[in-house]
Amino acid sequence: MQFDPHYIDGLVVSLNSATQNEQKLTGQLSSGLRVSSLSDDPVAAGQASMLNASISQDDRFVQTAATVQSLMQVTDSALGGVVTQLTSAISAATAGVNGTESSADLKSLAQQLAGIRDQVLSLANSSYQGIYIFAGSQGSTQPFTLDTSTSPASAIYHGDSQTGSITTTTGQHISTGLDGSAVFSAAGADVLGALNNLISDFATGTAGASSNTDLAALQAAFGNVTQQRTVLDSSLSRINTASSYAQTDATNRTVTASNLVAADPAKIATQLSATETQAQALMSAIAAVEKESLFSYM
């Protein structure tokens, strides 16, 4: 009997292919991954790579947002303290201009307002992790100093008007801070200027017409601080929303990416069983052919 050597070669090639497929399926079953390299499924691998890049972008934004949120919360807390101090100052100044306070009372109010002014100044010079929060881009420079060599005293701003911002994963640019000049020494709403003027007014023991003007200026400054705080809180709320969105987006993309490359255990087990059966059949066929080929030479 004559045997075609190419027939055996074909069986060997098929067995090698079945063995390789068996190893591949075994690896997928143990790792839980259907796609572990680009060659396994170029389309799925490419899609997963794009998803992972987006996930990394989301994660970076969430980390940056966490730092920014902490800074803005410290800023909001400082402004809350300023609002409290100014509320007390307005109450004291109102009592001073009503015409019923004695000279001694007015001087006492001047001292009270000086204490409030110093508290506000301290809050205006608040820092977070070594950075002055109201100095604009000049974070290493104390934003406000007080010159008491004149009467009334004057507050000097050493920062600038530049503030930070953050860009969300959807491309929104959100401001992350407030500069001190806009909060504490804005034209027509000068917190420290109004306080210094009222201190000077009452320190003489008399309350003239200018005291009413200075009180009105303090009330305007209070309104500005409140408005600036509202702007800050609105930005903080937007960042919180953007951070939550990024976290949800990252979670969803992670699931999608995982599904693209994950193996289906039941399906893989079925394929592996079929491949093992095929390999056994091929080995049996090769053994049978080799045995018949041996007998043909006897």
mmCIF file of C-alpha atoms in Angstrom:
data_model
loop_
_atom_site.group_PDB
_atom_site.id
_atom_site.type_symbol
_atom_site.label_atom_id
_atom_site.label_comp_id
_atom_site.label_asym_id
_atom_site.label_seq_id
_atom_site.Cartn_x
_atom_site.Cartn_y
_atom_site.Cartn_z
ATOM 1 C CA MET A 1 0.000 0.000 0.000
ATOM 2 C CA GLN A 2 1.281 3.446 -0.913
ATOM 3 C CA PHE A 3 0.859 6.380 1.503
ATOM 4 C CA ASP A 4 0.848 10.053 0.598
ATOM 5 C CA PRO A 5 3.442 11.700 2.873
ATOM 6 C CA HIS A 6 1.643 15.016 2.418
ATOM 7 C CA TYR A 7 -1.393 13.526 4.154
ATOM 8 C CA ILE A 8 0.594 12.958 7.338
ATOM 9 C CA ASP A 9 2.143 16.420 7.036
ATOM 10 C CA GLY A 10 -1.356 17.874 6.801
ATOM 11 C CA LEU A 11 -2.410 16.015 9.935
ATOM 12 C CA VAL A 12 0.654 17.302 11.810
ATOM 13 C CA VAL A 13 -0.031 20.874 10.745
ATOM 14 C CA SER A 14 -3.639 20.532 11.914
ATOM 15 C CA LEU A 15 -2.473 19.057 15.225
ATOM 16 C CA ASN A 16 -0.011 21.903 15.749
ATOM 17 C CA SER A 17 -2.781 24.412 15.033
ATOM 18 C CA ALA A 18 -5.131 22.650 17.438
ATOM 19 C CA THR A 19 -2.418 22.557 20.126
ATOM 20 C CA GLN A 20 -1.707 26.267 19.728
ATOM 21 C CA ASN A 21 -5.423 27.030 19.890
ATOM 22 C CA GLU A 22 -5.708 24.851 22.978
ATOM 23 C CA GLN A 23 -2.873 26.778 24.670
ATOM 24 C CA LYS A 24 -4.465 30.079 23.702
ATOM 25 C CA LEU A 25 -7.864 29.076 25.072
ATOM 26 C CA THR A 26 -6.306 27.732 28.256
ATOM 27 C CA GLY A 27 -4.532 31.061 28.725
ATOM 28 C CA GLN A 28 -7.760 33.012 28.155
ATOM 29 C CA LEU A 29 -9.601 30.826 30.634
ATOM 30 C CA SER A 30 -6.948 31.251 33.339
ATOM 31 C CA SER A 31 -6.418 35.001 32.806
ATOM 32 C CA GLY A 32 -10.031 35.874 32.135
ATOM 33 C CA LEU A 33 -8.919 37.881 29.094
ATOM 34 C CA ARG A 34 -9.947 37.235 25.520
ATOM 35 C CA VAL A 35 -7.697 40.018 24.217
ATOM 36 C CA SER A 36 -4.238 40.309 25.745
ATOM 37 C CA SER A 37 -2.407 41.623 22.674
ATOM 38 C CA LEU A 38 -3.221 43.621 19.560
ATOM 39 C CA SER A 39 -3.113 40.522 17.361
ATOM 40 C CA ASP A 40 -5.875 38.803 19.360
ATOM 41 C CA ASP A 41 -8.476 41.326 18.179
ATOM 42 C CA PRO A 42 -7.104 44.570 16.665
ATOM 43 C CA VAL A 43 -10.484 46.330 16.696
ATOM 44 C CA ALA A 44 -11.317 45.478 20.308
ATOM 45 C CA ALA A 45 -7.762 46.241 21.441
ATOM 46 C CA GLY A 46 -7.873 49.633 19.743
ATOM 47 C CA GLN A 47 -11.235 50.497 21.257
ATOM 48 C CA ALA A 48 -10.063 49.408 24.703
ATOM 49 C CA SER A 49 -6.920 51.536 24.344
ATOM 50 C CA MET A 50 -9.007 54.621 23.523
ATOM 51 C CA LEU A 51 -11.303 53.934 26.468
ATOM 52 C CA ASN A 52 -8.347 53.543 28.820
ATOM 53 C CA ALA A 53 -6.960 56.894 27.644
ATOM 54 C CA SER A 54 -10.300 58.530 28.465
ATOM 55 C CA ILE A 55 -10.356 56.787 31.844
ATOM 56 C CA SER A 56 -6.890 58.173 32.626
ATOM 57 C CA GLN A 57 -8.095 61.654 31.675
ATOM 58 C CA ASP A 58 -11.090 61.283 33.986
ATOM 59 C CA ASP A 59 -8.883 60.063 36.826
ATOM 60 C CA ARG A 60 -6.448 62.966 36.419
ATOM 61 C CA PHE A 61 -9.286 65.473 36.493
ATOM 62 C CA VAL A 62 -10.807 63.912 39.626
ATOM 63 C CA GLN A 63 -7.437 64.091 41.394
ATOM 64 C CA THR A 64 -6.882 67.710 40.346
ATOM 65 C CA ALA A 65 -10.446 68.614 41.270
ATOM 66 C CA ALA A 66 -9.978 67.157 44.756
ATOM 67 C CA THR A 67 -7.058 69.515 45.410
ATOM 68 C CA VAL A 68 -8.937 72.487 43.954
ATOM 69 C CA GLN A 69 -12.055 71.662 45.962
ATOM 70 C CA SER A 70 -10.045 71.692 49.184
ATOM 71 C CA LEU A 71 -8.571 75.097 48.291
ATOM 72 C CA MET A 72 -11.989 76.520 47.441
ATOM 73 C CA GLN A 73 -13.512 75.173 50.638
ATOM 74 C CA VAL A 74 -10.786 76.924 52.644
ATOM 75 C CA THR A 75 -11.500 80.106 50.677
ATOM 76 C CA ASP A 76 -15.232 79.795 51.337
ATOM 77 C CA SER A 77 -14.565 79.266 55.038
ATOM 78 C CA ALA A 78 -12.410 82.405 55.147
ATOM 79 C CA LEU A 79 -15.131 84.410 53.424
ATOM 80 C CA GLY A 80 -17.657 83.037 55.888
ATOM 81 C CA GLY A 81 -15.476 84.392 58.672
ATOM 82 C CA VAL A 82 -15.308 87.778 56.939
ATOM 83 C CA VAL A 83 -19.091 87.881 56.630
ATOM 84 C CA THR A 84 -19.415 87.183 60.352
ATOM 85 C CA GLN A 85 -16.919 89.916 61.243
ATOM 86 C CA LEU A 86 -18.542 92.458 58.933
ATOM 87 C CA THR A 87 -21.962 91.705 60.372
ATOM 88 C CA SER A 88 -20.592 92.606 63.787
ATOM 89 C CA ALA A 89 -18.872 95.698 62.366
ATOM 90 C CA ILE A 90 -22.068 96.962 60.735
ATOM 91 C CA SER A 91 -23.949 96.474 63.996
ATOM 92 C CA ALA A 92 -21.295 98.366 65.936
ATOM 93 C CA ALA A 93 -21.049 101.164 63.370
ATOM 94 C CA THR A 94 -24.840 101.542 63.289
ATOM 95 C CA ALA A 95 -24.845 102.042 67.021
ATOM 96 C CA GLY A 96 -22.084 104.625 66.605
ATOM 97 C CA VAL A 97 -23.960 106.819 64.115
ATOM 98 C CA ASN A 98 -27.358 106.809 65.826
ATOM 99 C CA GLY A 99 -26.387 109.799 67.940
ATOM 100 C CA THR A 100 -27.003 108.188 71.341
ATOM 101 C CA GLU A 101 -23.468 106.982 72.112
ATOM 102 C CA SER A 102 -21.232 108.980 74.452
ATOM 103 C CA SER A 103 -17.734 110.050 73.511
ATOM 104 C CA ALA A 104 -16.319 107.181 75.580
ATOM 105 C CA ASP A 105 -18.689 104.748 73.905
ATOM 106 C CA LEU A 106 -17.564 105.900 70.468
ATOM 107 C CA LYS A 107 -13.911 105.462 71.390
ATOM 108 C CA SER A 108 -14.757 101.979 72.651
ATOM 109 C CA LEU A 109 -16.503 101.246 69.348
ATOM 110 C CA ALA A 110 -13.377 102.418 67.528
ATOM 111 C CA GLN A 111 -11.353 99.838 69.460
ATOM 112 C CA GLN A 112 -13.964 97.174 68.738
ATOM 113 C CA LEU A 113 -13.864 97.990 65.023
ATOM 114 C CA ALA A 114 -10.059 97.922 65.084
ATOM 115 C CA GLY A 115 -10.224 94.385 66.462
ATOM 116 C CA ILE A 116 -12.684 93.410 63.738
ATOM 117 C CA ARG A 117 -10.474 95.053 61.113
ATOM 118 C CA ASP A 118 -7.509 93.023 62.321
ATOM 119 C CA GLN A 119 -9.560 89.812 62.152
ATOM 120 C CA VAL A 120 -10.661 90.630 58.609
ATOM 121 C CA LEU A 121 -7.068 91.425 57.659
ATOM 122 C CA SER A 122 -5.952 88.074 59.056
ATOM 123 C CA LEU A 123 -8.649 86.296 57.040
ATOM 124 C CA ALA A 124 -7.633 88.230 53.920
ATOM 125 C CA ASN A 125 -4.117 86.858 54.468
ATOM 126 C CA SER A 126 -5.320 83.258 54.824
ATOM 127 C CA SER A 127 -3.138 80.565 53.287
ATOM 128 C CA TYR A 128 -3.575 76.958 52.229
ATOM 129 C CA GLN A 129 -0.608 74.597 52.052
ATOM 130 C CA GLY A 130 1.736 77.591 52.153
ATOM 131 C CA ILE A 131 -0.069 79.534 49.411
ATOM 132 C CA TYR A 132 -1.924 82.781 50.128
ATOM 133 C CA ILE A 133 -5.418 82.210 48.761
ATOM 134 C CA PHE A 134 -6.290 85.861 48.062
ATOM 135 C CA ALA A 135 -3.002 86.909 46.414
ATOM 136 C CA GLY A 136 -4.007 86.074 42.848
ATOM 137 C CA SER A 137 -1.046 84.499 41.063
ATOM 138 C CA GLN A 138 1.356 85.853 43.726
ATOM 139 C CA GLY A 139 0.666 82.992 46.098
ATOM 140 C CA SER A 140 3.971 83.237 47.943
ATOM 141 C CA THR A 141 3.421 86.907 48.796
ATOM 142 C CA GLN A 142 1.256 88.007 51.726
ATOM 143 C CA PRO A 143 -1.505 89.916 49.945
ATOM 144 C CA PHE A 144 -2.320 92.627 52.506
ATOM 145 C CA THR A 145 -0.326 94.788 54.870
ATOM 146 C CA LEU A 146 -1.645 97.578 57.092
ATOM 147 C CA ASP A 147 -0.059 101.019 57.248
ATOM 148 C CA THR A 148 -1.031 102.638 60.549
ATOM 149 C CA SER A 149 1.292 105.619 60.158
ATOM 150 C CA THR A 150 -1.586 107.624 58.691
ATOM 151 C CA SER A 151 -5.065 108.416 59.932
ATOM 152 C CA PRO A 152 -7.136 106.724 58.794
ATOM 153 C CA ALA A 153 -4.860 103.697 58.395
ATOM 154 C CA SER A 154 -4.582 102.170 54.939
ATOM 155 C CA ALA A 155 -4.423 98.608 53.687
ATOM 156 C CA ILE A 156 -2.052 97.860 50.816
ATOM 157 C CA TYR A 157 -2.623 94.965 48.380
ATOM 158 C CA HIS A 158 0.496 93.180 47.106
ATOM 159 C CA GLY A 159 -1.161 90.507 44.966
ATOM 160 C CA ASP A 160 -2.601 90.713 41.463
ATOM 161 C CA SER A 161 -5.937 90.106 39.775
ATOM 162 C CA GLN A 162 -5.063 86.770 38.155
ATOM 163 C CA THR A 163 -6.919 83.729 39.466
ATOM 164 C CA GLY A 164 -6.588 80.026 38.748
ATOM 165 C CA SER A 165 -8.955 77.874 36.750
ATOM 166 C CA ILE A 166 -9.598 74.245 35.973
ATOM 167 C CA THR A 167 -10.699 72.662 32.694
ATOM 168 C CA THR A 168 -13.215 69.847 32.973
ATOM 169 C CA THR A 169 -13.184 66.712 30.840
ATOM 170 C CA THR A 170 -15.926 68.278 28.724
ATOM 171 C CA GLY A 171 -13.868 71.411 28.077
ATOM 172 C CA GLN A 172 -15.468 73.820 30.554
ATOM 173 C CA HIS A 173 -13.150 76.406 32.113
ATOM 174 C CA ILE A 174 -14.076 77.096 35.737
ATOM 175 C CA SER A 175 -12.458 79.735 37.942
ATOM 176 C CA THR A 176 -11.043 78.312 41.172
ATOM 177 C CA GLY A 177 -10.276 81.409 43.240
ATOM 178 C CA LEU A 178 -10.837 85.085 43.997
ATOM 179 C CA ASP A 179 -8.227 87.814 44.036
ATOM 180 C CA GLY A 180 -8.002 89.926 47.164
ATOM 181 C CA SER A 181 -8.500 93.265 45.454
ATOM 182 C CA ALA A 182 -11.907 92.177 44.108
ATOM 183 C CA VAL A 183 -13.008 90.961 47.535
ATOM 184 C CA PHE A 184 -11.465 93.357 50.043
ATOM 185 C CA SER A 185 -10.589 96.593 48.230
ATOM 186 C CA ALA A 186 -12.933 96.885 45.264
ATOM 187 C CA ALA A 187 -13.860 100.388 44.130
ATOM 188 C CA GLY A 188 -16.988 101.496 45.974
ATOM 189 C CA ALA A 189 -16.860 98.363 48.152
ATOM 190 C CA ASP A 190 -13.553 98.647 50.013
ATOM 191 C CA VAL A 191 -13.870 96.491 53.130
ATOM 192 C CA LEU A 192 -10.643 97.494 54.789
ATOM 193 C CA GLY A 193 -10.940 101.112 53.680
ATOM 194 C CA ALA A 194 -14.436 101.466 55.150
ATOM 195 C CA LEU A 195 -13.357 99.886 58.438
ATOM 196 C CA ASN A 196 -10.295 102.132 58.690
ATOM 197 C CA ASN A 197 -12.446 105.210 58.047
ATOM 198 C CA LEU A 198 -14.987 104.247 60.706
ATOM 199 C CA ILE A 199 -12.214 103.558 63.210
ATOM 200 C CA SER A 200 -10.809 107.004 62.516
ATOM 201 C CA ASP A 201 -14.295 108.554 62.785
ATOM 202 C CA PHE A 202 -15.093 107.107 66.209
ATOM 203 C CA ALA A 203 -11.574 107.379 67.650
ATOM 204 C CA THR A 204 -12.135 111.122 68.112
ATOM 205 C CA GLY A 205 -15.151 110.500 70.333
ATOM 206 C CA THR A 206 -17.517 112.162 67.887
ATOM 207 C CA ALA A 207 -19.562 110.854 64.990
ATOM 208 C CA GLY A 208 -19.847 113.315 62.116
ATOM 209 C CA ALA A 209 -21.709 113.166 58.823
ATOM 210 C CA SER A 210 -18.819 111.202 57.296
ATOM 211 C CA SER A 211 -19.609 108.318 59.656
ATOM 212 C CA ASN A 212 -22.908 107.707 57.866
ATOM 213 C CA THR A 213 -21.097 107.738 54.522
ATOM 214 C CA ASP A 214 -18.478 105.320 55.837
ATOM 215 C CA LEU A 215 -21.183 103.035 57.244
ATOM 216 C CA ALA A 216 -22.892 102.976 53.841
ATOM 217 C CA ALA A 217 -19.521 102.104 52.285
ATOM 218 C CA LEU A 218 -19.098 99.248 54.770
ATOM 219 C CA GLN A 219 -22.561 97.932 53.926
ATOM 220 C CA ALA A 220 -21.697 98.057 50.211
ATOM 221 C CA ALA A 221 -18.461 96.191 50.934
ATOM 222 C CA PHE A 222 -20.420 93.570 52.872
ATOM 223 C CA GLY A 223 -22.699 93.101 49.857
ATOM 224 C CA ASN A 224 -19.696 92.687 47.573
ATOM 225 C CA VAL A 225 -18.078 90.075 49.818
ATOM 226 C CA THR A 226 -21.357 88.152 49.876
ATOM 227 C CA GLN A 227 -21.608 88.339 46.097
ATOM 228 C CA GLN A 228 -17.999 87.200 45.620
ATOM 229 C CA ARG A 229 -18.644 84.282 47.938
ATOM 230 C CA THR A 230 -21.710 83.336 45.879
ATOM 231 C CA VAL A 231 -19.559 83.334 42.730
ATOM 232 C CA LEU A 232 -17.005 81.094 44.438
ATOM 233 C CA ASP A 233 -19.656 78.688 45.710
ATOM 234 C CA SER A 234 -21.210 78.489 42.244
ATOM 235 C CA SER A 235 -17.826 77.535 40.760
ATOM 236 C CA LEU A 236 -17.271 74.984 43.513
ATOM 237 C CA SER A 237 -20.672 73.444 42.802
ATOM 238 C CA ARG A 238 -19.853 73.190 39.097
ATOM 239 C CA ILE A 239 -16.530 71.502 39.878
ATOM 240 C CA ASN A 240 -18.260 69.059 42.242
ATOM 241 C CA THR A 241 -20.709 68.190 39.465
ATOM 242 C CA ALA A 242 -17.922 67.819 36.905
ATOM 243 C CA SER A 243 -15.928 65.593 39.263
ATOM 244 C CA SER A 244 -18.944 63.347 39.900
ATOM 245 C CA TYR A 245 -19.543 63.128 36.152
ATOM 246 C CA ALA A 246 -15.890 62.188 35.532
ATOM 247 C CA GLN A 247 -16.040 59.472 38.203
ATOM 248 C CA THR A 248 -19.220 58.011 36.705
ATOM 249 C CA ASP A 249 -17.796 58.258 33.194
ATOM 250 C CA ALA A 250 -14.598 56.491 34.266
ATOM 251 C CA THR A 251 -16.617 53.696 35.885
ATOM 252 C CA ASN A 252 -18.771 53.215 32.791
ATOM 253 C CA ARG A 253 -15.779 53.262 30.443
ATOM 254 C CA THR A 254 -13.940 50.778 32.664
ATOM 255 C CA VAL A 255 -16.847 48.358 32.399
ATOM 256 C CA THR A 256 -17.020 48.812 28.620
ATOM 257 C CA ALA A 257 -13.276 48.337 28.198
ATOM 258 C CA SER A 258 -13.366 45.252 30.400
ATOM 259 C CA ASN A 259 -16.194 43.754 28.388
ATOM 260 C CA LEU A 260 -14.277 44.329 25.151
ATOM 261 C CA VAL A 261 -11.274 42.261 26.256
ATOM 262 C CA ALA A 262 -12.823 39.895 28.803
ATOM 263 C CA ALA A 263 -13.215 36.209 28.077
ATOM 264 C CA ASP A 264 -16.557 34.413 28.282
ATOM 265 C CA PRO A 265 -15.683 31.481 30.589
ATOM 266 C CA ALA A 266 -18.563 29.258 29.436
ATOM 267 C CA LYS A 267 -17.865 29.912 25.759
ATOM 268 C CA ILE A 268 -14.109 29.451 26.184
ATOM 269 C CA ALA A 269 -14.621 26.194 28.126
ATOM 270 C CA THR A 270 -16.818 24.844 25.308
ATOM 271 C CA GLN A 271 -14.265 25.851 22.666
ATOM 272 C CA LEU A 272 -11.426 24.360 24.722
ATOM 273 C CA SER A 273 -13.271 21.063 25.100
ATOM 274 C CA ALA A 274 -13.900 20.903 21.349
ATOM 275 C CA THR A 275 -10.262 21.750 20.603
ATOM 276 C CA GLU A 276 -9.003 19.075 22.995
ATOM 277 C CA THR A 277 -11.292 16.542 21.329
ATOM 278 C CA GLN A 278 -10.008 17.605 17.901
ATOM 279 C CA ALA A 279 -6.393 17.301 19.053
ATOM 280 C CA GLN A 280 -7.014 13.799 20.446
ATOM 281 C CA ALA A 281 -8.649 12.748 17.181
ATOM 282 C CA LEU A 282 -5.732 14.085 15.143
ATOM 283 C CA MET A 283 -3.188 12.302 17.340
ATOM 284 C CA SER A 284 -5.150 9.085 16.948
ATOM 285 C CA ALA A 285 -5.293 9.537 13.169
ATOM 286 C CA ILE A 286 -1.568 10.213 12.955
ATOM 287 C CA ALA A 287 -0.791 7.163 15.088
ATOM 288 C CA ALA A 288 -3.026 4.974 12.929
ATOM 289 C CA VAL A 289 -1.468 6.223 9.691
ATOM 290 C CA GLU A 290 2.068 5.713 11.005
ATOM 291 C CA LYS A 291 1.158 2.172 12.122
ATOM 292 C CA GLU A 292 -0.285 1.264 8.691
ATOM 293 C CA SER A 293 2.716 2.850 7.017
ATOM 294 C CA LEU A 294 5.028 0.647 9.102
ATOM 295 C CA PHE A 295 3.155 -2.536 8.179
ATOM 296 C CA SER A 296 3.399 -1.648 4.475
ATOM 297 C CA TYR A 297 7.144 -2.146 4.621
ATOM 298 C CA MET A 298 6.938 -5.582 6.285
#
